Coordinates of C-alpha atoms in Angstrom, one line a residue:
Chain A
X1 CA 74.9 118.0 104.6
X2 CA 76.8 121.2 104.7
X3 CA 80.4 121.6 103.7
X4 CA 81.0 122.2 107.5
X5 CA 79.5 118.7 108.5
X6 CA 81.1 116.7 105.4
X7 CA 83.3 114.0 106.9
X8 CA 86.9 115.1 106.7
X9 CA 90.3 113.4 107.0
X10 CA 92.0 115.4 110.1
X11 CA 94.7 117.6 108.8
X12 CA 98.4 118.0 110.4
X13 CA 101.9 118.6 109.7
X14 CA 102.0 115.0 108.2
X15 CA 99.1 115.4 105.4
X16 CA 99.0 119.1 105.3
X17 CA 99.4 120.2 101.4
X18 CA 102.1 123.0 101.9
X19 CA 102.9 123.6 98.4
X20 CA 100.5 125.1 96.6
X21 CA 98.0 124.6 99.4
X22 CA 95.2 125.9 97.3
X23 CA 95.3 122.4 95.7
X24 CA 94.5 120.5 98.8
X25 CA 91.4 118.6 99.9
X26 CA 90.6 116.7 103.1
X27 CA 86.9 115.6 102.6
X28 CA 86.4 111.8 102.3
X29 CA 84.2 112.8 99.3
X30 CA 86.9 113.9 96.9
X31 CA 89.6 111.4 98.9
X32 CA 87.3 108.4 98.4
X33 CA 86.2 109.6 94.5
X34 CA 89.8 109.5 93.5
X35 CA 90.9 106.3 95.5
X36 CA 87.8 104.4 93.7
X37 CA 88.6 106.0 90.4
X38 CA 91.9 103.7 90.4
X39 CA 93.3 100.3 90.1
X40 CA 97.0 101.0 90.6
X41 CA 98.4 102.7 93.7
X42 CA 101.9 103.3 95.0
X43 CA 102.7 102.1 98.5
X44 CA 105.5 103.6 100.4
X45 CA 107.4 101.7 103.3
X46 CA 110.1 101.7 105.5
X47 CA 112.6 98.9 106.3
X48 CA 115.9 99.4 108.1
X49 CA 115.5 103.1 107.8
X50 CA 115.3 102.9 103.9
X51 CA 112.0 103.7 101.6
X52 CA 110.5 101.3 99.1
X53 CA 108.0 102.3 96.5
X54 CA 106.0 99.4 95.4
X55 CA 103.2 99.6 92.8
X56 CA 100.3 97.2 93.6
X57 CA 96.5 97.0 92.8
X58 CA 94.6 98.0 95.7
X59 CA 90.9 98.9 96.8
X60 CA 88.8 100.7 99.4
X61 CA 86.1 99.8 101.7
X62 CA 85.1 102.9 104.1
X63 CA 88.1 104.4 105.4
X64 CA 90.0 101.1 105.1
X65 CA 92.2 100.5 102.0
X66 CA 93.1 97.0 100.9
X67 CA 95.9 95.3 98.9
X68 CA 97.5 92.2 98.6
X69 CA 100.4 89.9 97.5
X70 CA 102.4 86.6 97.9
X71 CA 103.1 85.9 101.7
X72 CA 106.6 85.8 100.6
X73 CA 106.7 89.4 99.4
X74 CA 109.3 91.6 101.0
X75 CA 106.7 94.6 101.9
X76 CA 104.3 92.3 103.5
X77 CA 106.7 90.3 105.5
X78 CA 107.4 93.6 107.4
X79 CA 103.8 94.3 107.9
X80 CA 103.1 91.5 110.4
X81 CA 103.0 93.8 113.1
X82 CA 102.1 96.7 111.6
X83 CA 104.0 99.4 109.7
X84 CA 103.5 103.0 109.0
X85 CA 102.5 103.0 105.2
X86 CA 101.4 105.9 102.5
X87 CA 99.5 104.8 99.8
X88 CA 99.3 107.1 96.5
X89 CA 97.2 107.4 93.7
X90 CA 97.8 109.8 90.9
X91 CA 95.8 110.5 88.1
X92 CA 97.4 112.3 85.3
X93 CA 95.6 114.7 83.0
X94 CA 97.8 116.6 80.9
X95 CA 101.3 118.1 80.2
X96 CA 101.1 121.2 80.2
X97 CA 103.3 123.8 78.0
X98 CA 103.8 127.2 79.1
X99 CA 105.5 130.7 77.9
X100 CA 108.0 130.1 80.4
X101 CA 110.0 127.0 81.9
X102 CA 108.8 127.6 85.3
X103 CA 105.2 127.5 84.3
X104 CA 105.7 123.9 82.5
X105 CA 103.2 121.6 84.5
X106 CA 101.0 118.9 84.5
X107 CA 97.2 118.8 85.5
X108 CA 96.6 115.9 88.0
X109 CA 94.5 114.2 90.8
X110 CA 96.3 112.6 93.3
X111 CA 95.7 111.2 96.9
X112 CA 97.9 110.2 99.7
X113 CA 96.9 108.3 102.4
X114 CA 98.8 107.5 105.5
X115 CA 98.2 105.0 108.5
X116 CA 99.7 101.9 109.7
X117 CA 99.6 98.6 107.6
X118 CA 98.4 95.1 109.2
X119 CA 98.3 91.6 107.8
X120 CA 94.6 90.3 108.0
X121 CA 95.1 87.2 110.3
X122 CA 91.2 86.2 110.6
X123 CA 90.6 83.7 108.0
X124 CA 87.2 84.7 107.5
X125 CA 88.2 88.3 107.0
X126 CA 90.8 87.3 104.5
X127 CA 88.7 85.0 102.3
X128 CA 85.9 88.2 102.3
X129 CA 88.8 90.3 101.1
X130 CA 90.3 88.1 98.5
X131 CA 86.6 87.7 97.3
X132 CA 86.1 91.9 97.1
X133 CA 89.6 92.0 95.6
X134 CA 88.1 90.7 92.5
X135 CA 84.4 91.6 92.8
X136 CA 85.0 95.2 93.7
X137 CA 86.6 95.6 90.2
X138 CA 84.0 92.9 88.4
X139 CA 81.0 92.7 90.3
X140 CA 79.7 89.2 91.4
X141 CA 82.8 87.7 89.4
X142 CA 83.9 85.4 92.3
X143 CA 80.9 83.3 92.3
X144 CA 81.4 82.3 88.8
X145 CA 85.1 81.5 89.1
X146 CA 86.6 78.2 90.6
X147 CA 86.7 78.1 94.1
X148 CA 89.6 79.2 96.2
X149 CA 91.8 76.6 97.7
X150 CA 93.1 76.3 101.3
X151 CA 96.5 76.2 100.0
X152 CA 95.6 79.6 98.0
X153 CA 94.3 81.3 101.2
X154 CA 97.5 80.1 103.0
X155 CA 99.7 81.4 100.4
X156 CA 98.4 84.9 99.8
X157 CA 98.7 87.6 102.1
X158 CA 96.2 90.6 102.4
X159 CA 97.1 94.0 104.2
X160 CA 94.5 96.4 105.5
X161 CA 95.0 99.9 106.3
X162 CA 92.7 102.2 108.2
X163 CA 93.4 105.7 106.8
X164 CA 94.4 108.1 109.6
X165 CA 95.2 110.9 107.5
X166 CA 94.8 111.7 103.8
X167 CA 95.0 114.5 101.6
X168 CA 93.8 115.0 97.9
X169 CA 95.6 117.3 95.7
X170 CA 94.2 118.5 92.6
X171 CA 95.7 120.8 89.7
X172 CA 93.3 121.4 86.7
X173 CA 94.0 124.7 84.9
X174 CA 96.0 123.9 82.0
X175 CA 97.9 126.6 80.8
X176 CA 98.6 129.4 83.5
X177 CA 101.4 132.0 82.6
X178 CA 102.5 134.7 84.6
X179 CA 100.4 137.8 83.2
X180 CA 102.7 139.6 81.5
X181 CA 104.3 136.3 79.7
X182 CA 100.3 136.3 77.7
X183 CA 101.6 138.8 75.2
X184 CA 104.8 136.9 74.1
X185 CA 104.6 135.2 70.6
X186 CA 105.2 131.8 72.4
X187 CA 103.2 128.7 71.6
X188 CA 101.4 127.5 74.5
X189 CA 99.2 124.5 75.0
X190 CA 97.7 121.5 77.3
X191 CA 98.1 118.1 76.3
X192 CA 95.4 116.0 77.3
X193 CA 96.6 112.3 78.7
X194 CA 94.0 109.7 79.5
X195 CA 94.2 106.0 80.7
X196 CA 91.8 104.0 78.2
X197 CA 90.6 100.2 78.2
X198 CA 91.6 98.7 74.7
X199 CA 89.4 96.0 73.3
X200 CA 88.8 93.0 75.7
X201 CA 90.9 90.0 74.5
X202 CA 89.2 86.7 75.3
X203 CA 91.8 84.1 76.7
X204 CA 92.9 82.0 73.8
X205 CA 91.9 78.6 75.4
X206 CA 88.3 79.7 76.1
X207 CA 85.8 77.0 75.7
X208 CA 83.8 77.7 72.7
X209 CA 80.2 78.2 74.6
X210 CA 81.4 80.3 77.0
X211 CA 80.3 84.2 76.6
X212 CA 81.5 87.1 78.0
X213 CA 79.3 87.7 81.3
X214 CA 77.3 90.7 80.9
X215 CA 78.5 92.0 84.6
X216 CA 81.7 92.9 82.5
X217 CA 79.9 95.4 80.5
X218 CA 81.4 98.8 82.0
X219 CA 84.8 97.7 80.6
X220 CA 84.5 98.3 76.9
X221 CA 87.1 99.4 74.5
X222 CA 88.1 103.4 74.4
X223 CA 86.4 103.9 77.6
X224 CA 88.6 105.9 80.2
X225 CA 89.8 103.3 82.9
X226 CA 88.6 105.3 85.8
X227 CA 85.3 105.4 84.7
X228 CA 85.0 101.6 84.6
X229 CA 86.6 101.2 87.6
X230 CA 84.5 103.9 89.5
X231 CA 81.2 102.2 87.9
X232 CA 82.2 98.8 89.1
X233 CA 83.0 100.2 92.8
X234 CA 79.2 101.8 93.1
X235 CA 77.9 98.2 91.6
X236 CA 80.1 96.2 93.6
X237 CA 79.1 98.0 97.0
X238 CA 75.6 99.0 96.2
X239 CA 73.1 98.8 99.0
X240 CA 76.2 98.6 101.6
X241 CA 77.4 101.1 104.2
X242 CA 80.4 101.5 101.3
X243 CA 77.9 102.6 98.6
Chain B
X1 CA 128.1 93.6 73.4
X2 CA 127.2 90.0 74.7
X3 CA 124.6 90.0 77.2
X4 CA 127.1 89.3 79.6
X5 CA 129.2 92.1 79.0
X6 CA 125.6 94.5 79.0
X7 CA 125.7 97.0 81.5
X8 CA 123.7 96.1 84.8
X9 CA 122.8 97.4 88.2
X10 CA 124.5 95.6 91.2
X11 CA 121.9 93.0 92.8
X12 CA 121.7 92.6 96.3
X13 CA 119.0 92.3 99.0
X14 CA 117.7 95.7 98.4
X15 CA 116.8 95.5 94.8
X16 CA 116.5 91.6 94.1
X17 CA 113.0 91.0 92.8
X18 CA 112.1 88.2 95.4
X19 CA 108.4 87.7 94.5
X20 CA 108.2 86.1 90.8
X21 CA 111.8 86.4 90.6
X22 CA 111.5 85.4 86.8
X23 CA 110.1 88.6 86.2
X24 CA 113.0 90.8 87.3
X25 CA 115.7 92.6 85.1
X26 CA 118.7 94.5 86.2
X27 CA 120.5 95.5 82.9
X28 CA 120.7 99.3 82.2
X29 CA 119.2 98.9 78.7
X30 CA 115.9 97.5 80.5
X31 CA 115.7 99.8 82.8
X32 CA 116.1 103.0 81.1
X33 CA 113.9 102.2 78.5
X34 CA 111.2 102.2 80.9
X35 CA 112.3 105.1 83.0
X36 CA 112.3 107.0 79.5
X37 CA 109.1 106.0 78.4
X38 CA 107.5 107.8 81.5
X39 CA 106.6 111.5 82.5
X40 CA 105.3 110.5 86.1
X41 CA 107.2 108.4 88.9
X42 CA 106.4 108.2 92.6
X43 CA 109.1 108.8 94.9
X44 CA 109.3 107.1 98.6
X45 CA 111.3 109.0 101.1
X46 CA 111.3 108.9 104.7
X47 CA 110.9 111.8 107.5
X48 CA 111.0 110.8 111.3
X49 CA 110.8 107.5 110.3
X50 CA 107.6 107.5 108.3
X51 CA 107.4 106.8 104.7
X52 CA 105.8 109.3 102.3
X53 CA 105.1 108.7 98.6
X54 CA 105.1 111.7 96.2
X55 CA 104.0 111.8 92.5
X56 CA 106.4 113.9 90.4
X57 CA 107.5 114.6 86.6
X58 CA 111.0 113.4 86.4
X59 CA 113.8 112.3 83.9
X60 CA 116.9 110.5 83.3
X61 CA 120.4 111.2 82.4
X62 CA 122.7 108.1 82.2
X63 CA 122.5 106.7 85.6
X64 CA 121.0 110.1 87.1
X65 CA 117.7 110.6 87.8
X66 CA 116.3 114.3 88.4
X67 CA 112.9 115.8 89.6
X68 CA 112.3 119.0 90.9
X69 CA 109.9 120.9 92.9
X70 CA 109.2 124.4 94.8
X71 CA 112.4 124.9 97.3
X72 CA 109.2 125.2 100.0
X73 CA 108.1 121.6 99.4
X74 CA 108.6 119.1 102.4
X75 CA 110.5 116.3 100.5
X76 CA 113.0 118.7 99.1
X77 CA 113.8 120.4 102.6
X78 CA 114.5 117.1 103.7
X79 CA 117.0 116.3 100.8
X80 CA 119.7 119.2 101.7
X81 CA 122.1 116.8 103.1
X82 CA 121.0 113.9 100.9
X83 CA 118.4 111.2 101.7
X84 CA 117.7 107.7 100.8
X85 CA 114.8 107.6 98.4
X86 CA 113.1 105.3 95.9
X87 CA 111.9 106.4 92.3
X88 CA 109.3 104.2 91.1
X89 CA 107.9 104.0 87.7
X90 CA 104.9 101.9 86.5
X91 CA 103.4 101.2 83.1
X92 CA 99.9 99.4 83.6
X93 CA 99.2 97.2 80.5
X94 CA 96.3 95.3 81.3
X95 CA 93.8 94.0 84.0
X96 CA 93.6 90.1 83.8
X97 CA 90.7 88.3 84.5
X98 CA 91.5 84.4 85.2
X99 CA 89.5 81.4 85.8
X100 CA 90.2 81.6 89.6
X101 CA 90.2 84.5 92.1
X102 CA 94.4 83.8 92.6
X103 CA 95.1 84.1 89.0
X104 CA 93.4 87.6 88.2
X105 CA 96.4 90.0 87.9
X106 CA 97.7 92.7 85.6
X107 CA 100.1 93.2 83.0
X108 CA 102.9 95.6 84.1
X109 CA 106.3 96.8 83.5
X110 CA 107.8 98.9 86.4
X111 CA 111.2 100.0 87.6
X112 CA 111.9 100.6 91.4
X113 CA 115.4 102.5 91.3
X114 CA 117.3 103.2 94.7
X115 CA 119.7 105.9 95.8
X116 CA 120.5 109.0 97.7
X117 CA 118.5 112.0 96.4
X118 CA 120.5 115.3 96.9
X119 CA 119.8 119.0 96.0
X120 CA 121.4 120.4 92.8
X121 CA 123.5 123.6 94.5
X122 CA 125.7 124.8 91.7
X123 CA 123.8 127.4 89.8
X124 CA 125.1 126.4 86.2
X125 CA 124.2 122.9 86.8
X126 CA 120.7 123.6 88.3
X127 CA 120.1 125.9 85.1
X128 CA 121.1 123.1 82.8
X129 CA 118.8 120.8 84.7
X130 CA 115.7 123.4 84.4
X131 CA 116.6 123.6 81.0
X132 CA 116.6 119.5 80.3
X133 CA 113.5 119.6 82.5
X134 CA 111.7 121.1 79.7
X135 CA 113.9 120.0 76.7
X136 CA 113.9 116.3 77.6
X137 CA 109.9 116.2 77.0
X138 CA 110.0 119.1 74.4
X139 CA 113.4 119.0 72.6
X140 CA 114.8 122.7 72.0
X141 CA 112.0 124.3 73.8
X142 CA 113.7 126.3 76.2
X143 CA 115.4 128.5 73.5
X144 CA 112.1 129.4 72.4
X145 CA 110.6 130.6 75.8
X146 CA 110.9 133.6 78.0
X147 CA 114.1 133.4 79.7
X148 CA 114.2 132.2 83.1
X149 CA 114.5 134.6 86.0
X150 CA 117.4 134.7 88.9
X151 CA 114.2 134.8 91.2
X152 CA 112.6 131.4 89.6
X153 CA 116.0 130.0 89.6
X154 CA 116.3 130.5 93.5
X155 CA 112.8 129.6 94.3
X156 CA 113.1 126.1 92.5
X157 CA 115.1 123.2 93.8
X158 CA 116.3 120.5 92.0
X159 CA 117.0 116.9 93.2
X160 CA 119.5 114.5 91.5
X161 CA 120.0 111.0 92.3
X162 CA 122.5 108.8 91.2
X163 CA 120.9 105.0 90.7
X164 CA 122.6 102.8 92.8
X165 CA 120.5 100.0 92.6
X166 CA 117.6 99.5 90.3
X167 CA 115.3 96.7 89.2
X168 CA 112.7 96.2 86.5
X169 CA 109.7 94.1 87.0
X170 CA 107.7 93.0 83.9
X171 CA 104.6 90.9 83.6
X172 CA 103.5 90.6 80.1
X173 CA 101.4 87.1 79.8
X174 CA 97.8 88.2 80.0
X175 CA 95.6 85.0 81.1
X176 CA 97.9 82.5 83.1
X177 CA 95.3 80.0 84.6
X178 CA 96.4 76.7 86.6
X179 CA 96.4 74.1 83.8
X180 CA 93.3 72.0 85.0
X181 CA 91.5 75.2 85.4
X182 CA 91.6 75.7 81.4
X183 CA 88.9 73.0 81.3
X184 CA 86.3 74.9 83.3
X185 CA 83.6 76.8 81.4
X186 CA 84.6 80.2 82.9
X187 CA 85.0 83.4 80.9
X188 CA 88.7 84.7 80.8
X189 CA 90.2 87.8 79.2
X190 CA 92.9 90.1 79.0
X191 CA 91.6 94.0 79.2
X192 CA 94.2 96.0 77.6
X193 CA 95.0 99.6 79.3
X194 CA 96.9 102.3 77.7
X195 CA 97.7 105.9 78.6
X196 CA 97.2 108.0 75.3
X197 CA 97.5 111.8 74.3
X198 CA 94.5 113.7 73.7
X199 CA 94.3 116.5 71.1
X200 CA 96.3 119.4 72.0
X201 CA 94.3 122.2 73.5
X202 CA 95.9 125.4 72.4
X203 CA 95.9 128.2 75.2
X204 CA 93.0 130.2 74.8
X205 CA 95.0 133.5 74.9
X206 CA 97.4 132.4 72.4
X207 CA 98.4 135.4 70.0
X208 CA 96.8 135.0 66.6
X209 CA 100.0 134.5 64.5
X210 CA 101.7 132.1 66.9
X211 CA 101.9 128.5 65.2
X212 CA 102.5 125.1 67.1
X213 CA 106.2 124.1 66.7
X214 CA 107.1 121.2 64.6
X215 CA 109.2 119.8 67.6
X216 CA 105.9 119.2 69.1
X217 CA 105.0 116.5 66.4
X218 CA 105.6 113.4 68.7
X219 CA 102.7 114.6 70.5
X220 CA 99.6 114.0 68.6
X221 CA 96.0 112.8 69.6
X222 CA 95.7 109.0 70.4
X223 CA 99.4 108.3 70.4
X224 CA 100.8 106.3 73.4
X225 CA 102.1 108.9 76.1
X226 CA 105.1 106.7 76.3
X227 CA 106.1 106.3 72.5
X228 CA 106.0 110.1 72.4
X229 CA 108.0 110.4 75.8
X230 CA 110.6 108.1 74.5
X231 CA 111.0 109.5 71.1
X232 CA 111.4 113.0 72.9
X233 CA 114.0 111.4 74.9
X234 CA 116.1 110.2 72.0
X235 CA 115.7 113.4 70.0
X236 CA 116.7 115.5 73.3
X237 CA 119.9 113.7 73.8
X238 CA 120.8 112.8 70.3
X239 CA 124.5 113.1 69.9
X240 CA 125.2 113.0 73.6
X241 CA 126.3 110.4 75.9
X242 CA 122.8 109.5 77.0
X243 CA 121.5 108.8 73.7

């Protein structure tokens, strides 16, 4: 597929990257890769004209984003009829110390996805989503768990948002000073930042003969979280249209 | 100071933690500690009734939050007259695998801070803020840099927001299953997650006789970013009312 044929999100004043537009990407491949490498997103929504920014676990299927919460949560109560939302994911890759204050910066990879968030009403689709909420991160895990109860299905709300617009923004250049400043006797450096997994801590009340499932192998100590989360996504959706 | 006398942010329907209210905190000490341990925040704001969620570096002074960006950026252009905003910081501490799908969770520490974001107009206050934007993370660094130019001051916008309401939300309990589920032969674990610093990467164009300043000592490989950022805050504001 040539670059021109590659699927892209439409670009308009809402999602066009204005500042440092050279850092902007709109193709599905870039946007989805950054989303699938994350477990945590921040969702902005509006209640009575006032903005709220809420952290949440989330996941993607095709051009849809899913997240969930208790049926009682404020954000979800306001989404029953559909509300505009913006879900943002940011991977912080470094802090950058330059030779001038202005060129201090950070390397990062972020996605802003815009759409209308609605509650999933259909019971079967809700159960399917609640399954993928676990299995997207820990493939095939739901089949090994105590089954979900009717009460739990009722108490949990699932939100789905079709991505109408999206943009990715990437800065990955480390120190970038004004040309004349490189001659100055000033220290400058890139401080790498990475979110990594620690050693798994088995539940202290685990029964004696229960082993760690092999499907959790991607989640091992010292590994970047985004690698494990990306690998789990690929396994969870292997053979589907979302692979 | 007794717990009752400790400064608190006012609690009302905007910032009251509704879901899992046992996880909510409103005291300055808890809110500020979580803010000062972060470099990255997500800011929600509203343009034409539509929510936007933007990642940004930020810092705190007392009950004020600061962030910055090019004068051309979309968010900042809309803040010239003051706009309601919500700045959120999230420290992800773990992914939690439970014995039921519903009890899968994450440990985290987050703050939502609400207020009215306004542009800093006063030139001296702007220069002071641009100094602290660097020195808050890298104490005393600005004095060692190429001085800021009039053009740079003009091209950069600084936003300040007095925190009118704030809440912290903390989950730190790892696996928490329904009591009857602990008897099931199902694996459950807490997967620790931490954002850490890598080895500093000196600028490849560094002059030969330029050494790394001792003031950067808090930023060393393997250290949690939040430790280094918290320590830098304490050094940067030592002896001030914000210490």
